[in-house]
Short mmCIF file of N, CA, C and O and ligand atoms in Angstrom, two decimals:
data_model
loop_
_atom_site.label_atom_id
_atom_site.label_comp_id
_atom_site.label_asym_id
_atom_site.label_seq_id
_atom_site.Cartn_x
_atom_site.Cartn_y
_atom_site.Cartn_z
N UNK G 21 24.20 33.97 8.06
CA UNK G 21 24.54 35.61 8.18
C UNK G 21 23.61 36.33 7.50
O UNK G 21 23.70 36.69 6.27
N UNK G 22 22.56 36.68 8.12
CA UNK G 22 21.45 37.43 7.50
C UNK G 22 21.18 38.63 8.15
O UNK G 22 21.54 38.92 9.38
N UNK G 23 20.63 39.76 7.49
CA UNK G 23 20.52 41.04 8.13
C UNK G 23 19.32 41.55 7.62
O UNK G 23 18.96 41.43 6.43
N UNK G 24 18.51 42.38 8.37
CA UNK G 24 17.44 42.94 7.88
C UNK G 24 17.63 44.27 7.22
O UNK G 24 18.37 45.16 7.78
N UNK G 25 17.18 44.58 6.05
CA UNK G 25 17.40 45.63 5.25
C UNK G 25 16.30 46.71 5.71
O UNK G 25 15.10 46.45 6.07
N UNK G 26 16.74 48.04 5.75
CA UNK G 26 15.65 49.04 6.07
C UNK G 26 14.50 49.05 5.16
O UNK G 26 13.34 49.40 5.66
N UNK G 27 14.50 48.50 4.06
CA UNK G 27 13.29 48.40 3.17
C UNK G 27 12.48 47.22 3.54
O UNK G 27 11.46 47.14 3.07
N UNK G 28 12.96 46.25 4.61
CA UNK G 28 12.07 45.30 4.99
C UNK G 28 12.49 43.84 4.49
O UNK G 28 12.01 42.86 5.15
N UNK G 29 13.27 43.84 3.54
CA UNK G 29 13.71 42.62 2.99
C UNK G 29 14.89 42.02 3.69
O UNK G 29 15.46 42.83 4.55
N UNK G 30 15.23 40.87 3.40
CA UNK G 30 16.39 40.23 4.08
C UNK G 30 17.68 40.37 3.19
O UNK G 30 17.63 40.19 1.96
N UNK G 31 18.73 40.79 3.91
CA UNK G 31 19.98 41.05 3.11
C UNK G 31 20.75 39.66 3.27
O UNK G 31 20.97 39.11 4.29
N UNK G 32 21.50 39.30 2.31
CA UNK G 32 22.33 38.03 2.20
C UNK G 32 23.73 38.52 1.96
O UNK G 32 23.95 39.60 1.32
N UNK G 33 24.64 37.66 2.35
CA UNK G 33 26.05 37.96 2.08
C UNK G 33 26.48 37.48 0.69
O UNK G 33 26.34 36.39 0.23
N UNK G 34 27.13 38.39 -0.10
CA UNK G 34 27.83 38.03 -1.22
C UNK G 34 29.26 38.45 -1.33
O UNK G 34 29.57 39.48 -0.68
N UNK G 35 30.07 37.74 -1.99
CA UNK G 35 31.47 38.24 -2.23
C UNK G 35 31.41 39.16 -3.33
O UNK G 35 31.28 38.63 -4.54
N UNK G 36 31.93 40.43 -3.17
CA UNK G 36 31.87 41.23 -4.51
C UNK G 36 33.22 41.87 -4.41
O UNK G 36 34.15 42.05 -3.51
N UNK G 37 33.49 42.52 -5.67
CA UNK G 37 34.66 43.23 -5.77
C UNK G 37 34.42 44.69 -5.51
O UNK G 37 33.50 45.37 -5.97
N UNK G 38 35.36 45.25 -4.65
CA UNK G 38 35.17 46.64 -4.32
C UNK G 38 36.43 47.25 -5.06
O UNK G 38 37.52 47.10 -5.14
N UNK G 39 36.05 48.33 -5.91
CA UNK G 39 37.10 49.20 -6.67
C UNK G 39 37.30 50.43 -5.85
O UNK G 39 36.55 51.31 -5.56
N UNK G 40 38.75 50.66 -5.56
CA UNK G 40 39.17 51.68 -4.87
C UNK G 40 39.79 52.75 -5.87
O UNK G 40 40.77 52.35 -6.46
N UNK G 41 39.34 54.00 -5.73
CA UNK G 41 40.01 55.07 -6.51
C UNK G 41 40.24 54.58 -8.14
O UNK G 41 41.18 54.95 -8.70
N UNK G 42 39.26 53.86 -8.46
CA UNK G 42 39.24 53.35 -9.92
C UNK G 42 40.68 52.69 -10.29
O UNK G 42 40.93 52.48 -11.42
N UNK G 43 41.36 52.32 -9.31
CA UNK G 43 42.73 51.79 -9.72
C UNK G 43 42.71 50.37 -9.03
O UNK G 43 43.37 49.30 -9.63
N UNK G 44 42.40 50.35 -7.76
CA UNK G 44 42.66 48.91 -7.08
C UNK G 44 41.27 48.16 -7.10
O UNK G 44 40.19 48.65 -6.56
N UNK G 45 41.32 46.95 -7.46
CA UNK G 45 40.17 46.10 -7.31
C UNK G 45 40.33 45.13 -6.11
O UNK G 45 41.40 44.27 -6.19
N UNK G 46 39.66 45.20 -5.17
CA UNK G 46 39.61 44.35 -3.98
C UNK G 46 38.61 43.23 -4.18
O UNK G 46 37.45 43.45 -4.14
N UNK G 47 39.03 42.04 -4.44
CA UNK G 47 38.12 40.95 -4.76
C UNK G 47 37.65 40.27 -3.53
O UNK G 47 38.46 40.02 -2.59
N UNK G 48 36.48 39.54 -3.73
CA UNK G 48 35.96 38.70 -2.68
C UNK G 48 35.76 39.44 -1.32
O UNK G 48 36.02 38.80 -0.25
N UNK G 49 35.26 40.67 -1.23
CA UNK G 49 34.88 41.26 -0.05
C UNK G 49 33.48 40.99 0.35
O UNK G 49 32.54 40.99 -0.41
N UNK G 50 33.21 40.31 1.63
CA UNK G 50 31.89 39.98 1.94
C UNK G 50 30.99 41.16 2.20
O UNK G 50 31.28 41.96 3.01
N UNK G 51 30.00 41.15 1.41
CA UNK G 51 29.08 42.37 1.53
C UNK G 51 27.60 42.01 1.62
O UNK G 51 27.18 41.06 0.88
N UNK G 52 26.91 42.65 2.67
CA UNK G 52 25.45 42.42 2.64
C UNK G 52 24.71 43.01 1.56
O UNK G 52 25.03 44.14 1.14
N UNK G 53 23.87 42.28 0.78
CA UNK G 53 23.22 42.76 -0.43
C UNK G 53 21.81 42.48 -0.22
O UNK G 53 21.33 41.49 0.09
N UNK G 54 20.95 43.49 -0.55
CA UNK G 54 19.59 43.37 -0.54
C UNK G 54 19.02 43.32 -1.96
O UNK G 54 19.28 44.14 -2.96
N UNK G 55 18.33 42.10 -2.35
CA UNK G 55 17.96 41.89 -3.68
C UNK G 55 16.80 42.91 -4.11
O UNK G 55 16.66 43.20 -5.30
N UNK G 56 16.19 43.25 -3.10
CA UNK G 56 14.84 44.10 -3.44
C UNK G 56 15.28 45.50 -3.78
O UNK G 56 14.77 46.00 -4.74
N UNK G 57 16.12 46.21 -2.95
CA UNK G 57 16.40 47.62 -3.34
C UNK G 57 17.92 47.70 -3.64
O UNK G 57 18.29 48.91 -3.77
N UNK G 58 18.71 46.87 -3.70
CA UNK G 58 20.18 46.76 -4.16
C UNK G 58 20.95 47.55 -3.19
O UNK G 58 22.12 47.96 -3.49
N UNK G 59 20.59 47.80 -1.96
CA UNK G 59 21.40 48.36 -0.90
C UNK G 59 22.52 47.40 -0.60
O UNK G 59 22.43 46.20 -0.45
N UNK G 60 23.74 47.96 -0.43
CA UNK G 60 24.79 47.04 0.00
C UNK G 60 25.45 47.73 1.26
O UNK G 60 25.42 48.97 1.55
N UNK G 61 26.08 46.84 2.08
CA UNK G 61 26.64 47.22 3.31
C UNK G 61 27.91 46.14 3.51
O UNK G 61 27.73 45.00 3.46
N UNK G 62 29.11 46.68 3.92
CA UNK G 62 30.13 45.80 4.22
C UNK G 62 29.84 45.01 5.49
O UNK G 62 29.39 45.59 6.47
N UNK G 63 30.16 43.71 5.50
CA UNK G 63 29.96 42.98 6.75
C UNK G 63 30.62 43.61 7.86
O UNK G 63 31.96 43.83 7.69
N UNK G 64 30.15 43.92 8.98
CA UNK G 64 30.89 44.56 10.08
C UNK G 64 32.17 43.60 10.63
O UNK G 64 33.00 44.39 10.78
N UNK G 65 32.04 42.48 10.44
CA UNK G 65 33.35 41.60 10.94
C UNK G 65 34.55 41.86 10.16
O UNK G 65 35.60 41.65 10.56
N UNK G 66 34.29 42.35 8.85
CA UNK G 66 35.57 42.59 8.12
C UNK G 66 35.90 44.10 7.81
O UNK G 66 36.88 44.50 7.15
N UNK G 67 35.09 44.90 8.38
CA UNK G 67 35.03 46.29 8.04
C UNK G 67 36.40 46.93 8.49
O UNK G 67 36.98 47.73 7.70
N UNK G 68 37.01 46.56 9.69
CA UNK G 68 38.13 47.21 10.23
C UNK G 68 39.25 46.69 9.27
O UNK G 68 40.13 47.55 8.88
N UNK G 69 39.57 45.57 8.95
CA UNK G 69 40.52 45.14 7.98
C UNK G 69 40.34 45.78 6.64
O UNK G 69 41.33 46.21 5.99
N UNK G 70 39.17 45.95 6.10
CA UNK G 70 38.99 46.61 4.86
C UNK G 70 39.36 48.12 4.81
O UNK G 70 40.10 48.63 4.07
N UNK G 71 39.00 48.80 5.99
CA UNK G 71 39.45 50.22 6.25
C UNK G 71 40.82 50.28 6.39
O UNK G 71 41.59 51.17 5.69
N UNK G 72 41.53 49.26 7.07
CA UNK G 72 42.92 49.33 7.21
C UNK G 72 43.80 49.18 5.88
O UNK G 72 44.62 49.78 5.58
N UNK G 73 43.21 48.20 5.15
CA UNK G 73 43.70 47.96 3.84
C UNK G 73 43.73 49.27 2.89
O UNK G 73 44.73 49.66 2.20
N UNK G 74 42.59 50.01 2.90
CA UNK G 74 42.42 51.05 2.06
C UNK G 74 43.34 52.19 2.48
O UNK G 74 43.86 52.86 1.78
N UNK G 75 43.33 52.33 3.86
CA UNK G 75 44.30 53.21 4.40
C UNK G 75 45.81 53.04 4.02
O UNK G 75 46.45 54.02 3.66
N UNK G 76 46.10 51.79 3.93
CA UNK G 76 47.43 51.49 3.59
C UNK G 76 47.75 51.74 2.16
O UNK G 76 48.79 52.03 1.66
N UNK G 77 46.69 51.62 1.32
CA UNK G 77 46.83 51.78 -0.16
C UNK G 77 47.07 53.22 -0.53
O UNK G 77 47.74 53.60 -1.41
N UNK G 78 46.44 54.14 0.35
CA UNK G 78 46.76 55.49 0.19
C UNK G 78 46.25 56.04 -1.16
O UNK G 78 45.20 55.79 -1.53
N UNK G 79 47.20 56.54 -1.97
CA UNK G 79 47.00 57.03 -3.36
C UNK G 79 47.68 56.03 -4.31
O UNK G 79 48.81 56.20 -4.60
N UNK G 80 46.99 55.05 -4.62
CA UNK G 80 47.54 54.05 -5.65
C UNK G 80 47.99 54.52 -6.97
O UNK G 80 47.22 55.45 -7.53
N UNK G 81 49.13 54.25 -7.32
CA UNK G 81 49.71 54.87 -8.64
C UNK G 81 49.35 53.88 -9.85
O UNK G 81 49.25 54.24 -10.91
N UNK G 82 49.23 52.54 -9.35
CA UNK G 82 49.08 51.59 -10.58
C UNK G 82 47.78 50.78 -10.28
O UNK G 82 47.27 50.65 -9.18
N UNK G 83 47.17 50.32 -11.36
CA UNK G 83 46.01 49.39 -11.28
C UNK G 83 46.55 48.13 -10.87
O UNK G 83 47.62 47.72 -11.36
N UNK G 84 45.96 47.55 -9.81
CA UNK G 84 46.38 46.20 -9.46
C UNK G 84 45.03 45.60 -8.63
O UNK G 84 44.09 46.27 -8.38
N UNK G 85 45.22 44.30 -8.37
CA UNK G 85 44.21 43.58 -7.75
C UNK G 85 44.64 43.16 -6.46
O UNK G 85 45.71 42.63 -6.35
N UNK G 86 43.85 42.84 -5.52
CA UNK G 86 44.00 42.43 -4.22
C UNK G 86 42.97 41.39 -3.99
O UNK G 86 41.85 41.49 -4.26
N UNK G 87 43.30 40.21 -3.42
CA UNK G 87 42.35 39.14 -3.00
C UNK G 87 42.09 39.44 -1.62
O UNK G 87 42.94 39.23 -0.72
N UNK G 88 40.88 39.72 -1.24
CA UNK G 88 40.58 40.03 0.17
C UNK G 88 40.75 38.87 1.06
O UNK G 88 41.03 38.94 2.15
N UNK G 89 40.68 37.62 0.47
CA UNK G 89 40.68 36.28 1.22
C UNK G 89 42.29 36.19 1.68
O UNK G 89 42.51 35.50 2.62
N UNK G 90 43.12 37.00 1.13
CA UNK G 90 44.53 36.95 1.68
C UNK G 90 44.68 37.98 2.80
O UNK G 90 45.79 37.70 3.54
N UNK G 91 43.72 38.83 2.94
CA UNK G 91 43.82 39.68 4.02
C UNK G 91 42.94 39.25 5.28
O UNK G 91 43.28 39.34 6.44
N UNK G 92 41.78 38.63 4.93
CA UNK G 92 40.94 38.24 6.10
C UNK G 92 40.29 36.89 5.86
O UNK G 92 39.92 36.46 4.75
N UNK G 93 40.51 36.09 6.84
CA UNK G 93 40.21 34.61 6.89
C UNK G 93 38.66 34.45 6.55
O UNK G 93 38.30 33.24 5.84
N UNK G 94 37.84 35.44 7.02
CA UNK G 94 36.46 35.08 6.88
C UNK G 94 36.18 35.12 5.30
O UNK G 94 35.23 34.33 4.84
N UNK G 95 36.79 35.95 4.55
CA UNK G 95 36.56 36.07 3.15
C UNK G 95 37.04 34.68 2.55
O UNK G 95 36.29 34.06 1.49
N UNK G 96 38.11 34.09 3.11
CA UNK G 96 38.51 32.86 2.55
C UNK G 96 37.54 31.63 2.77
O UNK G 96 37.18 31.12 2.00
N UNK G 97 37.04 31.75 4.00
CA UNK G 97 36.05 30.76 4.39
C UNK G 97 34.68 30.76 3.58
O UNK G 97 34.27 29.86 3.15
N UNK G 98 34.46 31.97 3.34
CA UNK G 98 33.09 32.42 2.50
C UNK G 98 33.20 31.79 1.04
O UNK G 98 32.37 31.30 0.56
N UNK G 99 34.49 32.02 0.61
CA UNK G 99 34.80 31.57 -0.64
C UNK G 99 34.71 29.95 -0.73
O UNK G 99 34.15 29.42 -1.77
N UNK G 100 35.10 29.37 0.23
CA UNK G 100 35.00 27.93 0.31
C UNK G 100 33.69 27.48 0.43
O UNK G 100 33.19 26.54 -0.31
N UNK G 101 32.84 28.14 1.20
CA UNK G 101 31.54 27.75 1.37
C UNK G 101 30.58 27.84 0.09
O UNK G 101 29.78 27.25 -0.26
N UNK G 102 31.07 28.98 -0.66
CA UNK G 102 30.14 29.37 -1.84
C UNK G 102 30.64 28.52 -3.12
O UNK G 102 30.00 28.59 -4.04
N UNK G 103 31.81 27.90 -2.97
CA UNK G 103 32.42 27.19 -4.06
C UNK G 103 31.53 26.02 -4.34
O UNK G 103 31.14 25.07 -3.39
N UNK G 104 30.91 25.83 -5.56
CA UNK G 104 30.05 24.89 -5.90
C UNK G 104 30.57 23.36 -5.70
O UNK G 104 29.82 22.52 -5.26
N UNK G 105 31.84 23.23 -5.91
CA UNK G 105 32.62 22.00 -5.69
C UNK G 105 32.48 21.48 -4.13
O UNK G 105 32.74 20.29 -3.93
N UNK G 106 32.16 22.56 -3.26
CA UNK G 106 32.02 22.11 -1.89
C UNK G 106 30.64 21.85 -1.32
O UNK G 106 30.46 21.70 -0.16
N UNK G 107 29.69 21.83 -2.31
CA UNK G 107 28.37 21.72 -1.84
C UNK G 107 28.06 20.55 -0.95
O UNK G 107 27.08 20.67 -0.23
N UNK G 108 28.79 19.45 -1.34
CA UNK G 108 28.49 18.19 -0.48
C UNK G 108 28.88 18.28 0.92
O UNK G 108 28.54 17.50 1.68
N UNK G 109 29.80 19.32 1.31
CA UNK G 109 30.24 19.39 2.59
C UNK G 109 29.41 20.48 3.35
O UNK G 109 28.93 21.41 2.78
N UNK G 110 29.22 20.21 4.69
CA UNK G 110 28.61 21.07 5.45
C UNK G 110 29.53 22.40 5.78
O UNK G 110 30.84 22.21 5.66
N UNK G 111 29.07 23.35 6.21
CA UNK G 111 29.82 24.61 6.49
C UNK G 111 30.72 24.24 7.66
O UNK G 111 31.88 24.69 7.68
N UNK G 112 30.27 23.56 8.59
CA UNK G 112 31.10 23.21 9.93
C UNK G 112 32.29 22.33 9.43
O UNK G 112 33.32 22.57 9.89
N UNK G 113 31.96 21.50 8.43
CA UNK G 113 33.12 20.65 7.83
C UNK G 113 34.27 21.56 7.43
O UNK G 113 35.32 21.29 7.53
N UNK G 114 33.70 22.39 6.58
CA UNK G 114 34.84 23.32 5.68
C UNK G 114 35.50 24.12 6.74
O UNK G 114 36.69 24.36 6.64
N UNK G 115 34.78 24.71 7.82
CA UNK G 115 35.51 25.41 8.72
C UNK G 115 36.41 24.61 9.50
O UNK G 115 37.56 24.95 9.76
N UNK G 116 36.12 23.46 9.94
CA UNK G 116 36.82 22.73 10.66
C UNK G 116 38.09 22.16 9.84
O UNK G 116 39.40 22.22 10.26
N UNK G 117 37.97 21.83 8.62
CA UNK G 117 39.08 21.45 7.76
C UNK G 117 40.05 22.65 7.58
O UNK G 117 41.22 22.47 7.57
N UNK G 118 39.55 23.89 7.45
CA UNK G 118 40.35 25.10 7.34
C UNK G 118 41.23 25.32 8.62
O UNK G 118 42.33 25.70 8.56
N UNK G 119 40.39 25.04 9.74
CA UNK G 119 41.18 25.26 10.96
C UNK G 119 42.28 24.17 11.13
O UNK G 119 43.38 24.64 11.72
N UNK G 120 42.04 22.98 10.84
CA UNK G 120 43.04 22.02 10.84
C UNK G 120 44.20 22.27 9.95
O UNK G 120 45.43 22.10 10.42
N UNK G 121 43.96 22.92 8.70
CA UNK G 121 45.01 23.40 7.86
C UNK G 121 45.92 24.22 8.45
O UNK G 121 47.04 24.25 8.36
N UNK G 122 45.08 25.38 9.15
CA UNK G 122 45.98 26.45 9.77
C UNK G 122 46.84 25.99 11.05
O UNK G 122 47.87 26.38 11.13
N UNK G 123 46.20 25.00 11.73
CA UNK G 123 46.93 24.38 12.90
C UNK G 123 48.12 23.49 12.29
O UNK G 123 49.25 23.75 12.97
N UNK G 124 48.04 23.00 11.22
CA UNK G 124 49.19 22.25 10.72
C UNK G 124 50.27 23.29 10.25
O UNK G 124 51.49 23.07 10.57
N UNK G 125 49.79 24.34 9.74
CA UNK G 125 50.68 25.60 9.29
C UNK G 125 51.40 26.03 10.56
O UNK G 125 52.72 26.45 10.59
N UNK G 126 50.70 26.31 11.64
CA UNK G 126 51.12 26.78 12.83
C UNK G 126 52.18 25.91 13.33
O UNK G 126 53.24 26.49 13.88
N UNK G 127 52.13 24.52 13.42
CA UNK G 127 53.09 23.59 13.84
C UNK G 127 54.36 23.81 12.93
O UNK G 127 55.51 23.92 13.46
N UNK G 128 54.09 23.86 11.61
CA UNK G 128 55.25 24.06 10.84
C UNK G 128 56.04 25.41 11.11
O UNK G 128 57.31 25.39 11.17
N UNK G 129 55.32 26.60 11.14
CA UNK G 129 55.89 27.82 11.42
C UNK G 129 56.67 27.71 12.74
O UNK G 129 57.80 28.41 12.83
N UNK G 130 56.10 27.04 13.79
CA UNK G 130 56.77 26.99 15.01
C UNK G 130 58.10 26.18 15.00
O UNK G 130 59.03 26.61 15.58
N UNK G 131 58.05 25.04 14.14
CA UNK G 131 59.23 24.33 13.97
C UNK G 131 60.20 24.94 13.18
O UNK G 131 61.58 24.83 13.33
N UNK G 132 59.92 25.97 12.37
CA UNK G 132 60.89 26.83 11.57
C UNK G 132 61.28 28.05 12.35
O UNK G 132 62.20 28.75 11.98
N UNK G 133 60.49 28.26 13.50
CA UNK G 133 60.93 29.54 14.35
C UNK G 133 60.57 30.80 13.55
O UNK G 133 61.33 31.78 13.85
N UNK G 134 59.72 30.75 12.64
CA UNK G 134 59.31 32.01 11.85
C UNK G 134 58.19 32.68 12.55
O UNK G 134 56.95 32.41 12.49
N UNK G 135 58.75 33.80 13.29
CA UNK G 135 57.76 34.56 14.21
C UNK G 135 56.75 35.36 13.29
O UNK G 135 55.46 35.35 13.77
N UNK G 136 57.06 35.96 12.19
CA UNK G 136 56.14 36.59 11.30
C UNK G 136 54.92 35.69 10.87
O UNK G 136 53.74 36.00 10.90
N UNK G 137 55.49 34.58 10.32
CA UNK G 137 54.36 33.65 9.83
C UNK G 137 53.56 33.24 10.98
O UNK G 137 52.24 33.02 10.81
N UNK G 138 54.03 32.84 12.18
CA UNK G 138 53.32 32.45 13.19
C UNK G 138 52.26 33.47 13.70
O UNK G 138 51.00 33.15 13.85
N UNK G 139 52.64 34.69 13.64
CA UNK G 139 51.63 35.90 13.94
C UNK G 139 50.66 35.97 12.85
O UNK G 139 49.32 36.10 13.36
N UNK G 140 50.93 35.69 11.70
CA UNK G 140 49.85 35.67 10.61
C UNK G 140 48.97 34.66 10.80
O UNK G 140 47.62 34.80 10.65
N UNK G 141 49.34 33.51 11.12
CA UNK G 141 48.42 32.21 11.28
C UNK G 141 47.63 32.49 12.58
O UNK G 141 46.34 32.13 12.48
N UNK G 142 48.25 32.94 13.59
CA UNK G 142 47.42 33.28 14.85
C UNK G 142 46.23 34.29 14.52
O UNK G 142 45.19 34.01 15.05
N UNK G 143 46.67 35.36 13.83
CA UNK G 143 45.63 36.21 13.37
C UNK G 143 44.36 35.60 12.62
O UNK G 143 43.25 35.88 12.97
N UNK G 144 44.80 34.68 11.84
CA UNK G 144 43.67 34.12 10.93
C UNK G 144 42.90 33.25 11.75
O UNK G 144 41.68 33.11 11.60
N UNK G 145 43.39 32.56 12.62
CA UNK G 145 42.69 31.53 13.65
C UNK G 145 41.67 32.47 14.48
O UNK G 145 40.65 31.99 14.76
N UNK G 146 42.38 33.54 15.02
CA UNK G 146 41.44 34.49 15.75
C UNK G 146 40.29 35.01 15.01
O UNK G 146 39.14 35.19 15.44
N UNK G 147 40.42 35.35 13.68
CA UNK G 147 39.45 35.82 12.73
C UNK G 147 38.35 34.77 12.70
O UNK G 147 37.11 35.13 12.58
N UNK G 148 38.68 33.48 12.62
CA UNK G 148 37.75 32.52 12.47
C UNK G 148 36.96 32.35 13.81
O UNK G 148 35.77 32.14 14.02
N UNK G 149 37.73 32.49 15.03
CA UNK G 149 37.18 32.19 16.31
C UNK G 149 36.19 33.20 16.68
O UNK G 149 35.19 32.98 17.44
N UNK G 150 36.29 34.38 15.98
CA UNK G 150 35.38 35.45 16.19
C UNK G 150 34.00 35.20 15.80
O UNK G 150 33.14 35.91 16.23
N UNK G 151 33.86 34.45 14.91
CA UNK G 151 32.61 34.07 14.22
C UNK G 151 32.17 32.62 14.33
O UNK G 151 32.95 31.78 14.21
N UNK G 152 31.02 32.32 14.96
CA UNK G 152 30.71 30.99 14.93
C UNK G 152 30.07 30.49 13.61
O UNK G 152 29.84 31.30 12.72
N UNK G 153 29.78 29.25 13.49
CA UNK G 153 29.32 28.79 12.16
C UNK G 153 28.15 29.26 11.78
O UNK G 153 27.95 29.26 10.35
N UNK G 154 27.24 29.85 12.62
CA UNK G 154 26.05 30.48 12.03
C UNK G 154 26.47 31.66 11.06
O UNK G 154 25.50 32.01 10.23
N UNK G 155 27.56 32.16 11.26
CA UNK G 155 27.97 33.28 10.57
C UNK G 155 27.97 32.82 9.07
O UNK G 155 27.86 33.79 8.17
N UNK G 156 28.28 31.70 8.71
CA UNK G 156 28.46 31.26 7.33
C UNK G 156 27.14 30.56 6.81
O UNK G 156 27.31 30.01 5.71
N UNK G 157 26.05 30.79 7.46
CA UNK G 157 24.85 30.30 7.13
C UNK G 157 24.24 31.02 5.73
O UNK G 157 23.48 31.93 5.86
N UNK G 158 24.82 30.65 4.64
CA UNK G 158 24.51 31.34 3.42
C UNK G 158 23.29 30.55 2.80
O UNK G 158 23.26 29.37 2.81
N UNK G 159 22.40 31.31 2.06
CA UNK G 159 21.39 30.57 1.22
C UNK G 159 21.89 30.23 -0.08
O UNK G 159 22.68 30.82 -0.63
ZN1 ZN R 2 16.36 46.59 0.77
#
């Protein structure tokens, strides 16, 4: 997942903490970063969810933290890919493993008849399906 920066260098994806209204820390947001000019840009694939999350937060009264991987599956996958302990696995393996995990959960949620949980798992699977494995080609 690379992108050309207006300055001419290549932007790479990093998981960064976004601080909202100096109260809420949103951790592990995938953000394009240019090493040369320090320009940053939220990855388009997660922009809608991030905007929705911020909209929901409104005017936060207390300091707190949110893990973006709980909101968006792409952040979860990127965290797996960037984890040093997973270096021996290919990105495809990690994605496949995660999909299998979600499918197991889907079966479980189905057998429990938990409609909310089913919806959440389907959303996560759809978030993965929207991006092919090249998306996670991190350097
Ligand atoms: Zn740049």
